[in-house]
CSV table of C-alpha atoms in Angstrom, one decimal:
chain,number,residue,atom,x,y,z
A,1,MET,CA,58.9,167.3,122.1
A,2,SER,CA,56.1,166.9,119.8
A,3,THR,CA,54.5,163.8,119.2
A,4,LYS,CA,55.3,164.7,115.4
A,5,ARG,CA,59.6,165.3,116.5
A,6,TRP,CA,59.3,162.4,118.9
A,7,LEU,CA,58.0,159.3,116.0
A,8,ALA,CA,60.1,160.6,112.9
A,9,GLY,CA,63.8,160.2,115.5
A,10,VAL,CA,62.1,156.9,116.0
A,11,GLY,CA,62.1,156.1,112.9
A,12,LEU,CA,65.4,157.5,112.1
A,13,LEU,CA,67.2,154.9,115.0
A,14,ALA,CA,64.7,151.8,113.4
A,15,LEU,CA,66.4,152.8,110.4
A,16,THR,CA,70.4,153.0,111.2
A,17,GLY,CA,69.8,149.6,113.1
A,18,THR,CA,68.1,147.7,109.5
A,19,MET,CA,71.0,149.2,106.9
A,20,ALA,CA,73.9,148.0,110.3
A,21,ALA,CA,72.0,144.9,110.4
A,22,CYS,CA,72.1,144.3,106.1
A,23,ALA,CA,76.0,145.8,106.0
A,24,GLN,CA,77.2,143.1,108.4
A,25,ALA,CA,74.6,140.6,106.1
A,26,ARG,CA,75.7,141.6,103.0
A,27,PRO,CA,80.1,139.7,102.0
A,28,GLY,CA,81.7,143.1,102.5
A,29,ALA,CA,85.3,143.7,100.3
A,30,ASP,CA,87.2,143.5,103.5
A,31,ALA,CA,86.3,140.0,103.8
A,32,PRO,CA,88.4,137.6,103.4
A,33,VAL,CA,88.3,135.5,100.3
A,34,ALA,CA,88.9,131.1,101.4
A,35,GLU,CA,91.9,129.8,99.7
A,36,PRO,CA,90.6,127.1,96.2
A,37,GLN,CA,92.0,123.1,97.6
A,38,ARG,CA,94.2,122.1,95.8
A,39,LYS,CA,93.4,118.5,94.5
A,40,ALA,CA,97.2,116.5,95.1
A,41,ALA,CA,98.4,115.1,91.5
A,42,ALA,CA,96.5,111.5,90.0
A,43,VAL,CA,99.5,108.4,90.1
A,44,ALA,CA,99.5,106.6,86.7
A,45,VAL,CA,97.6,102.9,87.5
A,46,GLY,CA,100.4,100.4,87.7
A,47,LEU,CA,102.3,102.9,89.1
A,48,SER,CA,103.5,104.0,92.7
A,49,ALA,CA,103.6,107.1,94.4
A,50,THR,CA,106.9,106.3,95.2
A,51,PRO,CA,109.9,105.3,93.7
A,52,PRO,CA,110.8,102.1,93.8
A,53,GLN,CA,114.1,101.7,95.5
A,54,LYS,CA,117.0,100.5,93.3
A,55,SER,CA,117.7,96.0,92.8
A,56,SER,CA,121.5,94.8,91.4
A,57,ALA,CA,119.2,92.6,89.6
A,58,PRO,CA,119.4,92.2,85.9
A,59,ARG,CA,116.7,94.3,84.2
A,60,GLY,CA,116.4,92.7,81.5
A,61,PHE,CA,118.7,90.0,78.9
A,62,THR,CA,119.3,90.5,75.9
A,63,GLY,CA,122.5,88.0,74.5
A,64,THR,CA,125.4,90.4,75.8
A,65,ARG,CA,126.2,89.5,78.5
A,66,GLN,CA,126.6,86.2,80.7
A,67,TYR,CA,125.3,85.0,84.3
A,68,THR,CA,126.2,82.5,87.1
A,69,ILE,CA,123.3,81.1,87.9
A,70,VAL,CA,122.2,80.6,91.6
A,71,ARG,CA,118.7,79.0,93.3
A,72,VAL,CA,117.8,81.2,95.9
A,73,GLY,CA,118.3,78.9,99.1
A,74,SER,CA,121.3,76.6,98.0
A,75,PHE,CA,123.3,75.4,100.4
A,76,GLU,CA,125.4,73.7,97.7
A,77,GLY,CA,126.8,76.3,94.5
A,78,GLY,CA,125.8,77.0,91.6
A,79,LEU,CA,123.7,75.6,88.2
A,80,SER,CA,126.2,74.0,85.8
A,81,LEU,CA,125.8,72.1,82.5
A,82,THR,CA,128.1,69.0,83.3
A,83,ASP,CA,130.0,66.8,81.8
A,84,SER,CA,127.1,64.0,82.0
A,85,GLY,CA,125.5,66.4,79.7
A,86,ARG,CA,122.6,67.4,82.7
A,87,LEU,CA,121.7,70.2,84.5
A,88,ALA,CA,122.5,70.2,87.8
A,89,GLU,CA,123.9,72.3,90.9
A,90,VAL,CA,127.3,71.7,91.8
A,91,ASP,CA,130.4,72.2,94.3
A,92,ASP,CA,133.5,73.0,92.5
A,93,ASP,CA,134.1,74.5,88.9
A,94,GLN,CA,133.2,71.7,86.6
A,95,GLY,CA,130.7,71.6,83.2
A,96,ARG,CA,129.6,74.6,81.7
A,97,GLN,CA,128.4,77.2,84.4
A,98,LEU,CA,128.5,80.3,82.2
A,99,PHE,CA,124.6,81.2,80.5
A,100,VAL,CA,124.0,83.6,78.2
A,101,PRO,CA,120.3,83.7,77.7
A,102,THR,CA,119.4,84.8,74.2
A,103,PRO,CA,115.8,86.1,73.4
A,104,LEU,CA,114.5,84.8,71.0
A,105,GLY,CA,110.6,87.1,70.5
A,106,GLY,CA,107.8,86.7,72.8
A,107,GLY,CA,109.1,86.4,75.6
A,108,LYS,CA,111.4,83.2,75.3
A,109,TYR,CA,114.6,82.5,75.1
A,110,LEU,CA,117.2,80.3,74.4
A,111,ILE,CA,120.2,79.1,77.5
A,112,LYS,CA,123.9,79.2,76.1
A,113,SER,CA,126.0,77.7,78.3
A,114,TYR,CA,129.9,78.1,78.3
A,115,ALA,CA,132.4,77.3,79.8
A,116,ARG,CA,136.0,79.5,80.6
A,117,THR,CA,137.6,77.5,78.7
A,118,SER,CA,135.3,76.1,76.1
A,119,ALA,CA,135.1,77.1,71.8
A,120,GLY,CA,131.2,77.2,71.7
A,121,PRO,CA,127.8,77.3,72.9
A,122,LEU,CA,126.1,74.2,74.2
A,123,CYS,CA,122.4,75.7,74.9
A,124,TRP,CA,119.9,73.7,77.5
A,125,ARG,CA,117.2,71.4,76.1
A,126,VAL,CA,114.0,69.8,78.3
A,127,HIS,CA,114.2,65.8,78.3
A,128,ASN,CA,111.8,63.9,79.1
A,129,PRO,CA,113.6,60.5,80.9
A,130,GLY,CA,110.6,58.5,80.8
A,131,ASN,CA,108.5,56.1,82.7
A,132,SER,CA,107.4,58.1,84.8
A,133,GLN,CA,110.3,59.8,85.6
A,134,PRO,CA,110.4,64.1,85.9
A,135,LEU,CA,111.6,66.2,83.5
A,136,VAL,CA,115.6,67.1,83.1
A,137,VAL,CA,116.9,70.0,81.8
A,138,GLN,CA,120.4,68.3,79.4
A,139,ALA,CA,123.2,69.7,76.8
A,140,ALA,CA,122.0,70.0,73.0
A,141,THR,CA,123.5,71.6,69.9
A,142,CYS,CA,122.1,75.0,69.5
A,143,ARG,CA,118.9,75.3,68.0
A,144,THR,CA,116.4,78.7,67.8
A,145,ASP,CA,113.4,75.9,66.0
A,146,ASP,CA,113.4,73.6,68.6
A,147,ALA,CA,110.3,74.6,70.7
A,148,ARG,CA,112.4,72.5,73.9
A,149,GLN,CA,114.9,74.6,73.6
A,150,GLN,CA,112.6,77.8,74.5
A,151,PHE,CA,112.8,78.8,77.6
A,152,GLU,CA,111.1,81.5,79.4
A,153,ILE,CA,112.4,83.9,82.0
A,154,PHE,CA,110.6,86.1,84.8
A,155,ALA,CA,110.8,88.1,87.8
A,156,ALA,CA,110.1,86.1,90.1
A,157,ALA,CA,107.2,87.7,93.6
A,158,SER,CA,109.9,87.9,96.3
A,159,SER,CA,111.8,90.3,98.7
A,160,THR,CA,115.3,89.0,97.0
A,161,PRO,CA,116.4,89.7,93.4
A,162,SER,CA,115.3,86.8,91.3
A,163,TYR,CA,114.1,85.2,88.6
A,164,LEU,CA,111.8,82.1,88.2
A,165,ILE,CA,112.8,79.6,84.9
A,166,SER,CA,110.3,77.8,82.8
A,167,SER,CA,109.1,75.4,79.6
A,168,ALA,CA,105.9,75.3,78.3
A,169,GLY,CA,104.4,75.9,82.2
A,170,ALA,CA,107.0,73.1,84.0
A,171,PHE,CA,108.6,75.6,86.2
A,172,LEU,CA,112.8,74.3,86.6
A,173,ARG,CA,112.5,73.4,90.6
A,174,THR,CA,114.7,71.7,92.9
A,175,SER,CA,114.0,68.1,94.4
A,176,ALA,CA,115.7,65.9,97.2
A,177,ARG,CA,115.6,63.4,95.3
A,178,SER,CA,116.2,64.1,91.8
A,179,GLY,CA,118.1,67.0,92.3
A,180,LEU,CA,117.2,69.8,89.4
A,181,ILE,CA,113.8,69.4,87.5
A,182,LEU,CA,111.0,71.0,86.1
A,183,GLU,CA,107.4,70.6,86.8
A,184,GLU,CA,104.4,72.0,86.2
A,185,LEU,CA,103.0,73.5,89.2
A,186,GLY,CA,98.7,73.9,88.7
A,187,ASP,CA,98.2,76.5,91.0
A,188,ALA,CA,100.9,76.1,93.8
A,189,PRO,CA,102.9,78.4,93.4
A,190,PRO,CA,106.6,78.1,92.8
A,191,THR,CA,109.2,76.4,95.3
A,192,SER,CA,112.7,77.8,93.8
A,193,SER,CA,113.7,81.5,92.2
A,194,PHE,CA,117.3,82.1,90.9
A,195,ARG,CA,120.2,84.6,91.2
A,196,PHE,CA,121.8,85.4,88.1
A,197,THR,CA,124.7,87.5,88.5
A,198,ASP,CA,126.4,89.4,85.7
A,199,ASN,CA,130.1,88.4,85.0
A,200,GLY,CA,131.1,90.5,82.3
A,201,PRO,CA,129.6,90.8,78.0
A,202,ALA,CA,129.3,87.5,76.7
A,203,PRO,CA,131.6,86.1,74.6
A,204,ALA,CA,132.2,87.8,71.1
A,205,GLY,CA,131.7,85.5,68.1
A,206,ARG,CA,130.4,82.2,69.7
């Protein structure tokens, strides 16, 4: 074999190897294509990706339903606007024990109180007895323009569906010495919350 033919063969072999290497380095049409990753659906701020559990607590007070109110952790009965005219916890059927929170706007409510046999409502009203005594709730003729009859009701942050009740920053709570009182809490958390149990439609026209 002549030297020229031998050199030509070596050159052809080198060229073939180079082409094969280039073919491996270049992405071919048969190469697997990576599937693009899908982004998880965004959850709006303030919402949970997990649906909330259903609650038996009222979702809102429209003035069309009446409720009994019981303090969470109470060993007695429910709330009553008693015959003496003061809001208290009782274990019998005395006084007015059916309540209709009636919206006034701005997150405030008039809380009407009924007995099952009463002809008309009386309303909650903040009373200051003076002499350094705590604020209490007493019965009054209902007036939407009376600031002391305007209460706020909002959900308590607890595992038990319940509500906090306040007026002008003073929260309704129980006191071992004075019963149900209203007290400003400062930086302290509320100590009493209340369950509202639906008792059907509010009295019509009353």
